[in-house]
Short mmCIF file of N, CA and C and ligand atoms in Angstrom, two decimals:
data_model
loop_
_atom_site.label_atom_id
_atom_site.label_comp_id
_atom_site.label_asym_id
_atom_site.label_seq_id
_atom_site.Cartn_x
_atom_site.Cartn_y
_atom_site.Cartn_z
N SER A 1 0.85 -1.20 0.00
CA SER A 1 0.00 0.00 0.00
C SER A 1 0.88 1.24 0.00
N PRO A 2 0.31 2.36 -0.41
CA PRO A 2 1.11 3.62 -0.43
C PRO A 2 1.60 3.98 0.97
N PHE A 3 0.78 3.69 1.94
CA PHE A 3 1.19 4.02 3.31
C PHE A 3 2.45 3.24 3.69
N ASP A 4 2.44 1.94 3.37
CA ASP A 4 3.62 1.12 3.68
C ASP A 4 4.88 1.64 3.00
N ALA A 5 4.71 2.01 1.71
CA ALA A 5 5.87 2.51 0.95
C ALA A 5 6.43 3.77 1.59
N ALA A 6 5.54 4.67 1.96
CA ALA A 6 5.98 5.93 2.59
C ALA A 6 6.67 5.63 3.92
N PHE A 7 6.06 4.70 4.64
CA PHE A 7 6.65 4.34 5.94
C PHE A 7 8.06 3.78 5.77
N HIS A 8 8.22 2.89 4.77
CA HIS A 8 9.54 2.28 4.56
C HIS A 8 10.57 3.31 4.10
N ALA A 9 10.13 4.22 3.23
CA ALA A 9 11.07 5.26 2.77
C ALA A 9 11.54 6.10 3.95
N SER A 10 10.56 6.45 4.80
CA SER A 10 10.91 7.26 5.97
C SER A 10 11.84 6.49 6.92
N ALA A 11 11.53 5.22 7.11
CA ALA A 11 12.36 4.40 7.99
C ALA A 11 13.78 4.28 7.46
N GLU A 12 13.90 4.15 6.15
CA GLU A 12 15.24 4.04 5.56
C GLU A 12 16.04 5.34 5.71
N ARG A 13 15.32 6.46 5.56
CA ARG A 13 16.02 7.75 5.78
C ARG A 13 16.56 7.82 7.20
N HIS A 14 15.73 7.45 8.14
CA HIS A 14 16.18 7.46 9.55
C HIS A 14 17.36 6.53 9.76
N GLU A 15 17.27 5.37 9.13
CA GLU A 15 18.33 4.39 9.29
C GLU A 15 19.64 4.93 8.73
N ARG A 16 19.56 5.49 7.51
CA ARG A 16 20.78 6.06 6.90
C ARG A 16 21.33 7.17 7.78
N PHE A 17 20.44 8.01 8.27
CA PHE A 17 20.86 9.12 9.12
C PHE A 17 21.63 8.60 10.33
N TRP A 18 21.10 7.59 10.96
CA TRP A 18 21.75 7.09 12.18
C TRP A 18 23.03 6.32 11.90
N ILE A 19 23.03 5.57 10.78
CA ILE A 19 24.28 4.87 10.43
C ILE A 19 25.38 5.91 10.18
N PHE A 20 25.03 6.94 9.40
CA PHE A 20 25.98 8.00 9.12
C PHE A 20 26.42 8.69 10.42
N GLY A 21 25.43 8.98 11.25
CA GLY A 21 25.72 9.66 12.51
C GLY A 21 26.67 8.87 13.40
N VAL A 22 26.44 7.57 13.47
CA VAL A 22 27.30 6.74 14.31
C VAL A 22 28.72 6.68 13.73
N LEU A 23 28.80 6.59 12.40
CA LEU A 23 30.14 6.58 11.77
C LEU A 23 30.89 7.87 12.07
N VAL A 24 30.19 8.98 11.95
CA VAL A 24 30.83 10.28 12.25
C VAL A 24 31.32 10.30 13.70
N MET A 25 30.48 9.81 14.60
CA MET A 25 30.88 9.80 16.02
C MET A 25 32.12 8.93 16.25
N LEU A 26 32.14 7.78 15.57
CA LEU A 26 33.31 6.89 15.72
C LEU A 26 34.58 7.56 15.22
N VAL A 27 34.46 8.24 14.07
CA VAL A 27 35.64 8.91 13.51
C VAL A 27 36.11 10.01 14.46
N LEU A 28 35.16 10.80 14.96
CA LEU A 28 35.54 11.89 15.87
C LEU A 28 36.16 11.35 17.15
N LEU A 29 35.61 10.25 17.65
CA LEU A 29 36.14 9.64 18.86
C LEU A 29 37.57 9.16 18.63
N THR A 30 37.80 8.55 17.47
CA THR A 30 39.14 8.05 17.15
C THR A 30 40.13 9.20 17.04
N ILE A 31 39.74 10.23 16.28
CA ILE A 31 40.63 11.39 16.12
C ILE A 31 40.88 12.03 17.48
N GLY A 32 39.80 12.18 18.24
CA GLY A 32 39.93 12.79 19.56
C GLY A 32 40.85 12.00 20.47
N THR A 33 40.72 10.69 20.43
CA THR A 33 41.55 9.84 21.28
C THR A 33 43.01 9.95 20.86
N MET A 34 43.27 9.92 19.57
CA MET A 34 44.64 10.03 19.08
C MET A 34 45.23 11.38 19.50
N PHE A 35 44.43 12.43 19.34
CA PHE A 35 44.90 13.76 19.69
C PHE A 35 45.26 13.80 21.18
N TYR A 36 44.39 13.21 21.98
CA TYR A 36 44.61 13.19 23.42
C TYR A 36 45.88 12.41 23.76
N VAL A 37 46.04 11.26 23.13
CA VAL A 37 47.20 10.42 23.42
C VAL A 37 48.49 11.13 23.03
N VAL A 38 48.49 11.72 21.83
CA VAL A 38 49.73 12.31 21.31
C VAL A 38 50.03 13.64 22.00
N HIS A 39 49.00 14.46 22.16
CA HIS A 39 49.27 15.82 22.63
C HIS A 39 49.10 15.99 24.13
N ASP A 40 48.37 15.11 24.74
CA ASP A 40 48.11 15.29 26.15
C ASP A 40 48.91 14.33 27.00
N TYR A 41 49.33 13.25 26.42
CA TYR A 41 50.05 12.28 27.23
C TYR A 41 51.55 12.43 27.09
N GLY A 42 51.98 13.46 26.38
CA GLY A 42 53.42 13.62 26.20
C GLY A 42 53.87 12.64 25.15
N LEU A 43 54.84 13.03 24.37
CA LEU A 43 55.30 12.12 23.33
C LEU A 43 56.35 11.20 23.91
N VAL A 44 56.07 9.92 23.87
CA VAL A 44 57.10 8.96 24.23
C VAL A 44 57.97 8.83 22.99
N THR A 45 59.15 9.43 23.06
CA THR A 45 59.94 9.58 21.84
C THR A 45 60.80 8.38 21.55
N GLY A 46 60.98 7.51 22.53
CA GLY A 46 61.77 6.35 22.20
C GLY A 46 61.97 5.44 23.39
N THR A 47 62.29 4.22 23.09
CA THR A 47 62.69 3.30 24.15
C THR A 47 63.92 2.57 23.67
N GLN A 48 64.74 2.21 24.63
CA GLN A 48 65.94 1.47 24.31
C GLN A 48 65.94 0.22 25.17
N SER A 49 66.17 -0.92 24.57
CA SER A 49 66.08 -2.18 25.31
C SER A 49 67.45 -2.76 25.59
N TYR A 50 67.54 -3.39 26.74
CA TYR A 50 68.75 -4.11 27.12
C TYR A 50 68.31 -5.51 27.54
N ALA A 51 67.87 -6.27 26.57
CA ALA A 51 67.19 -7.52 26.87
C ALA A 51 68.08 -8.51 27.61
N THR A 52 69.38 -8.46 27.32
CA THR A 52 70.26 -9.47 27.90
C THR A 52 70.59 -9.17 29.34
N ASP A 53 70.47 -7.91 29.75
CA ASP A 53 70.82 -7.56 31.11
C ASP A 53 69.86 -6.48 31.63
N PRO A 54 68.77 -6.90 32.22
CA PRO A 54 67.74 -5.94 32.65
C PRO A 54 68.25 -4.91 33.66
N GLN A 55 69.33 -5.22 34.35
CA GLN A 55 69.84 -4.27 35.34
C GLN A 55 70.78 -3.24 34.72
N ALA A 56 71.14 -3.44 33.46
CA ALA A 56 72.17 -2.60 32.86
C ALA A 56 71.85 -1.11 32.88
N PRO A 57 70.66 -0.69 32.46
CA PRO A 57 70.43 0.76 32.42
C PRO A 57 70.55 1.40 33.79
N ALA A 58 70.00 0.76 34.80
CA ALA A 58 70.00 1.36 36.13
C ALA A 58 71.42 1.51 36.68
N ARG A 59 72.35 0.71 36.17
CA ARG A 59 73.73 0.78 36.65
C ARG A 59 74.53 1.87 35.93
N GLU A 60 74.02 2.34 34.81
CA GLU A 60 74.78 3.32 34.03
C GLU A 60 74.99 4.60 34.83
N ALA A 61 76.12 5.22 34.57
CA ALA A 61 76.49 6.41 35.33
C ALA A 61 75.40 7.47 35.28
N ALA A 62 74.77 7.63 34.12
CA ALA A 62 73.76 8.68 33.97
C ALA A 62 72.59 8.47 34.93
N PHE A 63 72.37 7.24 35.35
CA PHE A 63 71.23 6.96 36.20
C PHE A 63 71.57 6.98 37.68
N GLN A 64 72.79 7.36 38.01
CA GLN A 64 73.09 7.47 39.44
C GLN A 64 72.38 8.68 40.02
N ASP A 65 72.14 8.62 41.30
CA ASP A 65 71.28 9.62 41.96
C ASP A 65 71.62 11.06 41.62
N GLY A 66 70.56 11.83 41.46
CA GLY A 66 70.72 13.26 41.33
C GLY A 66 71.05 13.76 39.94
N LYS A 67 70.83 12.93 38.93
CA LYS A 67 71.26 13.34 37.60
C LYS A 67 70.24 14.24 36.90
N VAL A 68 70.58 15.52 36.82
CA VAL A 68 69.89 16.45 35.95
C VAL A 68 70.99 17.07 35.11
N VAL A 69 70.97 16.83 33.82
CA VAL A 69 72.08 17.26 32.97
C VAL A 69 71.59 18.33 32.01
N ARG A 70 72.33 19.44 31.97
CA ARG A 70 71.99 20.48 31.01
C ARG A 70 72.46 20.04 29.63
N THR A 71 71.55 20.06 28.65
CA THR A 71 71.90 19.56 27.32
C THR A 71 71.87 20.65 26.26
N GLY A 72 71.49 21.86 26.64
CA GLY A 72 71.43 22.97 25.68
C GLY A 72 71.07 24.23 26.43
N PRO A 73 70.93 25.36 25.69
CA PRO A 73 70.64 26.63 26.33
C PRO A 73 69.36 26.58 27.17
N ASN A 74 68.39 25.80 26.74
CA ASN A 74 67.13 25.74 27.48
C ASN A 74 66.58 24.32 27.52
N SER A 75 67.50 23.37 27.62
CA SER A 75 67.05 21.98 27.67
C SER A 75 67.87 21.17 28.67
N TYR A 76 67.19 20.22 29.26
CA TYR A 76 67.81 19.41 30.31
C TYR A 76 67.41 17.96 30.12
N ALA A 77 68.27 17.07 30.60
CA ALA A 77 67.94 15.65 30.64
C ALA A 77 67.86 15.23 32.09
N VAL A 78 66.84 14.45 32.40
CA VAL A 78 66.68 13.93 33.76
C VAL A 78 66.70 12.41 33.68
N TYR A 79 67.56 11.79 34.48
CA TYR A 79 67.68 10.34 34.49
C TYR A 79 67.04 9.82 35.77
N MET A 80 66.02 9.00 35.60
CA MET A 80 65.19 8.60 36.74
C MET A 80 65.09 7.08 36.82
N VAL A 81 65.40 6.55 37.99
CA VAL A 81 65.30 5.11 38.21
C VAL A 81 64.22 4.83 39.24
N GLY A 82 63.33 3.91 38.93
CA GLY A 82 62.35 3.45 39.90
C GLY A 82 62.85 2.20 40.59
N ARG A 83 62.69 2.19 41.91
CA ARG A 83 63.01 1.00 42.70
C ARG A 83 61.90 0.85 43.72
N ALA A 84 61.65 -0.38 44.13
CA ALA A 84 60.70 -0.56 45.22
C ALA A 84 61.38 -0.05 46.50
N TRP A 85 60.96 1.09 47.14
CA TRP A 85 59.82 1.85 46.74
C TRP A 85 60.17 3.33 46.75
N HIS A 86 61.02 3.70 45.83
CA HIS A 86 61.31 5.14 45.69
C HIS A 86 61.80 5.44 44.28
N TRP A 87 61.73 6.71 43.95
CA TRP A 87 62.32 7.19 42.71
C TRP A 87 63.66 7.81 43.03
N ALA A 88 64.63 7.59 42.19
CA ALA A 88 65.93 8.25 42.37
C ALA A 88 66.28 8.98 41.06
N PRO A 89 66.57 10.27 41.15
CA PRO A 89 66.58 11.11 42.35
C PRO A 89 65.17 11.38 42.87
N ASP A 90 65.09 11.69 44.18
CA ASP A 90 63.74 11.92 44.71
C ASP A 90 63.37 13.40 44.82
N VAL A 91 64.35 14.28 44.59
CA VAL A 91 64.05 15.71 44.46
C VAL A 91 64.90 16.25 43.32
N ILE A 92 64.27 16.90 42.37
CA ILE A 92 65.05 17.56 41.32
C ILE A 92 64.54 18.99 41.12
N HIS A 93 65.45 19.82 40.64
CA HIS A 93 65.11 21.19 40.29
C HIS A 93 65.28 21.36 38.78
N VAL A 94 64.27 21.94 38.14
CA VAL A 94 64.39 22.30 36.73
C VAL A 94 63.78 23.68 36.55
N PRO A 95 64.26 24.43 35.54
CA PRO A 95 63.69 25.76 35.35
C PRO A 95 62.38 25.74 34.56
N GLU A 96 61.53 26.69 34.90
CA GLU A 96 60.29 26.90 34.17
C GLU A 96 60.58 27.16 32.69
N GLY A 97 59.81 26.57 31.81
CA GLY A 97 59.92 26.86 30.38
C GLY A 97 61.01 26.10 29.64
N ALA A 98 61.78 25.28 30.35
CA ALA A 98 62.84 24.52 29.68
C ALA A 98 62.29 23.19 29.18
N GLU A 99 62.89 22.72 28.09
CA GLU A 99 62.46 21.40 27.59
C GLU A 99 63.20 20.32 28.37
N ILE A 100 62.42 19.50 29.05
CA ILE A 100 63.01 18.45 29.87
C ILE A 100 62.79 17.11 29.18
N THR A 101 63.87 16.38 28.99
CA THR A 101 63.74 15.01 28.49
C THR A 101 63.97 14.07 29.66
N PHE A 102 62.96 13.28 29.96
CA PHE A 102 63.07 12.30 31.03
C PHE A 102 63.48 10.96 30.43
N TYR A 103 64.53 10.38 31.02
CA TYR A 103 64.93 9.01 30.69
C TYR A 103 64.57 8.17 31.91
N VAL A 104 63.71 7.20 31.71
CA VAL A 104 63.13 6.49 32.86
C VAL A 104 63.37 4.99 32.73
N THR A 105 63.87 4.41 33.80
CA THR A 105 64.03 2.96 33.82
C THR A 105 63.70 2.44 35.21
N SER A 106 63.75 1.14 35.37
CA SER A 106 63.50 0.52 36.67
C SER A 106 64.64 -0.42 37.00
N ALA A 107 64.95 -0.51 38.28
CA ALA A 107 66.01 -1.42 38.72
C ALA A 107 65.43 -2.76 39.19
N ASP A 108 64.11 -2.85 39.27
CA ASP A 108 63.55 -4.14 39.73
C ASP A 108 62.27 -4.52 38.98
N VAL A 109 61.12 -4.05 39.47
CA VAL A 109 59.86 -4.46 38.85
C VAL A 109 59.26 -3.31 38.05
N LEU A 110 58.07 -3.48 37.52
CA LEU A 110 57.42 -2.40 36.78
C LEU A 110 56.95 -1.33 37.76
N HIS A 111 57.21 -0.08 37.38
CA HIS A 111 56.67 1.06 38.12
C HIS A 111 56.00 1.99 37.12
N GLY A 112 55.05 2.76 37.59
CA GLY A 112 54.38 3.71 36.71
C GLY A 112 54.89 5.10 37.01
N PHE A 113 55.51 5.73 36.01
CA PHE A 113 56.10 7.06 36.18
C PHE A 113 55.07 8.10 35.76
N GLU A 114 54.45 8.74 36.73
CA GLU A 114 53.41 9.73 36.42
C GLU A 114 53.73 11.03 37.14
N ILE A 115 53.80 12.12 36.38
CA ILE A 115 53.99 13.43 37.00
C ILE A 115 52.61 14.05 37.14
N GLN A 116 52.17 14.18 38.39
CA GLN A 116 50.81 14.68 38.64
C GLN A 116 50.65 16.08 38.10
N GLY A 117 49.48 16.33 37.53
CA GLY A 117 49.17 17.64 37.00
C GLY A 117 49.76 17.88 35.62
N THR A 118 50.37 16.84 35.05
CA THR A 118 50.91 16.94 33.69
C THR A 118 50.46 15.69 32.92
N PRO A 119 50.67 15.69 31.62
CA PRO A 119 50.31 14.50 30.84
C PRO A 119 51.37 13.40 30.89
N VAL A 120 52.46 13.62 31.60
CA VAL A 120 53.57 12.66 31.57
C VAL A 120 53.19 11.39 32.33
N ASN A 121 53.28 10.28 31.65
CA ASN A 121 52.84 9.01 32.22
C ASN A 121 53.45 7.90 31.39
N LEU A 122 54.43 7.22 31.95
CA LEU A 122 54.97 6.08 31.22
C LEU A 122 55.38 5.00 32.19
N THR A 123 55.59 3.82 31.66
CA THR A 123 55.92 2.69 32.51
C THR A 123 57.43 2.55 32.62
N ALA A 124 57.91 2.47 33.86
CA ALA A 124 59.34 2.24 34.09
C ALA A 124 59.57 0.74 34.12
N MET A 125 60.39 0.26 33.20
CA MET A 125 60.61 -1.18 33.07
C MET A 125 62.08 -1.51 33.22
N PRO A 126 62.39 -2.60 33.92
CA PRO A 126 63.79 -3.02 33.98
C PRO A 126 64.26 -3.42 32.58
N GLY A 127 65.46 -3.00 32.22
CA GLY A 127 66.01 -3.35 30.92
C GLY A 127 65.56 -2.46 29.79
N VAL A 128 64.74 -1.46 30.10
CA VAL A 128 64.24 -0.56 29.06
C VAL A 128 64.37 0.87 29.56
N VAL A 129 64.83 1.76 28.68
CA VAL A 129 64.86 3.18 29.01
C VAL A 129 63.77 3.86 28.19
N GLY A 130 62.76 4.37 28.86
CA GLY A 130 61.70 5.11 28.19
C GLY A 130 62.04 6.59 28.18
N THR A 131 61.67 7.26 27.11
CA THR A 131 61.99 8.68 26.96
C THR A 131 60.71 9.48 26.77
N VAL A 132 60.59 10.57 27.51
CA VAL A 132 59.45 11.46 27.30
C VAL A 132 59.90 12.89 27.51
N LYS A 133 59.39 13.79 26.67
CA LYS A 133 59.76 15.20 26.78
C LYS A 133 58.60 15.99 27.38
N TYR A 134 58.96 16.95 28.21
CA TYR A 134 57.92 17.82 28.77
C TYR A 134 58.50 19.17 29.13
N THR A 135 57.69 20.21 28.98
CA THR A 135 58.08 21.56 29.38
C THR A 135 57.11 22.05 30.45
N PHE A 136 57.65 22.38 31.61
CA PHE A 136 56.82 22.92 32.68
C PHE A 136 56.61 24.41 32.43
N ARG A 137 55.36 24.81 32.24
CA ARG A 137 55.05 26.20 31.90
C ARG A 137 54.90 27.08 33.13
N HIS A 138 54.77 26.44 34.29
CA HIS A 138 54.59 27.23 35.52
C HIS A 138 55.51 26.71 36.60
N ALA A 139 56.06 27.63 37.36
CA ALA A 139 56.90 27.25 38.49
C ALA A 139 56.02 26.60 39.56
N GLY A 140 56.65 25.78 40.36
CA GLY A 140 55.90 25.16 41.45
C GLY A 140 56.40 23.76 41.74
N LEU A 141 55.63 23.09 42.58
CA LEU A 141 55.99 21.74 43.01
C LEU A 141 55.14 20.72 42.25
N PHE A 142 55.81 19.75 41.67
CA PHE A 142 55.12 18.66 40.99
C PHE A 142 55.55 17.35 41.64
N ARG A 143 54.62 16.44 41.76
CA ARG A 143 54.96 15.14 42.35
C ARG A 143 55.01 14.05 41.30
N ILE A 144 56.06 13.26 41.39
CA ILE A 144 56.11 12.04 40.58
C ILE A 144 55.56 10.93 41.46
N ILE A 145 54.53 10.29 40.99
CA ILE A 145 53.98 9.17 41.76
C ILE A 145 54.21 7.87 40.97
N CYS A 146 53.95 6.77 41.63
CA CYS A 146 54.00 5.47 40.95
C CYS A 146 52.56 5.01 40.77
N ASN A 147 52.18 4.78 39.52
CA ASN A 147 50.79 4.39 39.28
C ASN A 147 50.66 2.94 38.82
N GLU A 148 51.70 2.16 39.12
CA GLU A 148 51.65 0.73 38.78
C GLU A 148 51.92 -0.01 40.09
N TYR A 149 50.97 -0.82 40.51
CA TYR A 149 51.12 -1.45 41.83
C TYR A 149 52.42 -2.25 41.89
N CYS A 150 53.25 -1.97 42.91
CA CYS A 150 54.58 -2.59 42.95
C CYS A 150 54.91 -3.12 44.35
N GLY A 151 53.90 -3.29 45.18
CA GLY A 151 54.17 -3.89 46.49
C GLY A 151 53.75 -3.02 47.65
N MET A 152 54.23 -3.41 48.82
CA MET A 152 53.71 -2.88 50.07
C MET A 152 53.74 -1.36 50.17
N PHE A 153 54.83 -0.72 49.71
CA PHE A 153 54.94 0.73 49.86
C PHE A 153 54.80 1.47 48.54
N HIS A 154 54.09 0.81 47.62
CA HIS A 154 53.75 1.43 46.32
C HIS A 154 53.25 2.86 46.50
N HIS A 155 52.36 3.04 47.46
CA HIS A 155 51.71 4.35 47.66
C HIS A 155 52.70 5.41 48.14
N ALA A 156 53.84 4.97 48.70
CA ALA A 156 54.80 5.94 49.25
C ALA A 156 55.87 6.31 48.23
N MET A 157 55.73 5.79 47.03
CA MET A 157 56.77 5.99 46.02
C MET A 157 56.56 7.34 45.34
N VAL A 158 57.00 8.38 46.01
CA VAL A 158 56.73 9.74 45.55
C VAL A 158 58.04 10.52 45.48
N ALA A 159 58.26 11.21 44.38
CA ALA A 159 59.41 12.11 44.27
C ALA A 159 58.89 13.50 43.94
N ARG A 160 59.76 14.49 44.07
CA ARG A 160 59.33 15.87 43.84
C ARG A 160 60.15 16.53 42.74
N ILE A 161 59.45 17.25 41.90
CA ILE A 161 60.10 18.11 40.90
C ILE A 161 59.79 19.54 41.30
N ILE A 162 60.83 20.31 41.55
CA ILE A 162 60.62 21.71 41.87
C ILE A 162 60.98 22.52 40.63
N VAL A 163 59.97 23.17 40.10
CA VAL A 163 60.15 23.98 38.89
C VAL A 163 60.42 25.41 39.35
N ASP A 164 61.64 25.86 39.09
CA ASP A 164 62.05 27.18 39.55
C ASP A 164 61.66 28.25 38.54
N PRO A 165 61.21 29.42 39.04
CA PRO A 165 60.81 30.50 38.14
C PRO A 165 62.01 31.11 37.40
CU1 CUA B 1 56.41 1.60 42.23
CU2 CUA B 1 54.09 1.32 42.53
#
């Protein structure tokens, strides 16, 4: 009947509209997620593996306590080792507005290297050096926490970054 035909045409329009709408939402969600991962989570620029000797990176001179190395007029490298249950170094000073490259490894188990209030978040793994760049735009105190459960004092695994004006 004509009524049925009209009904089906209308139903098909609605169906096409919603299929299209859902596809658009999926595309936007994907683009949005990628944007968030790349621009908000900090760029993990590289990892280096030492598969034959997982303790090797943590033993390297650069990873001994207190390493903040000036690498250019406005850039610094920070070498950070996670151990159950502390970060070394546990207090660092960096200047506001400088590009900081963090080199992160673990001397024992997996730890989660997260700088609160920033997008920096990567996993500290034995035998692997993870790299992430970040620029602190404001002076102040930032805490590095461990966001990967690593045992009894996981919650106490906190270091401080003091960003000097
Ligand atoms: Cu280290 Cu949790």
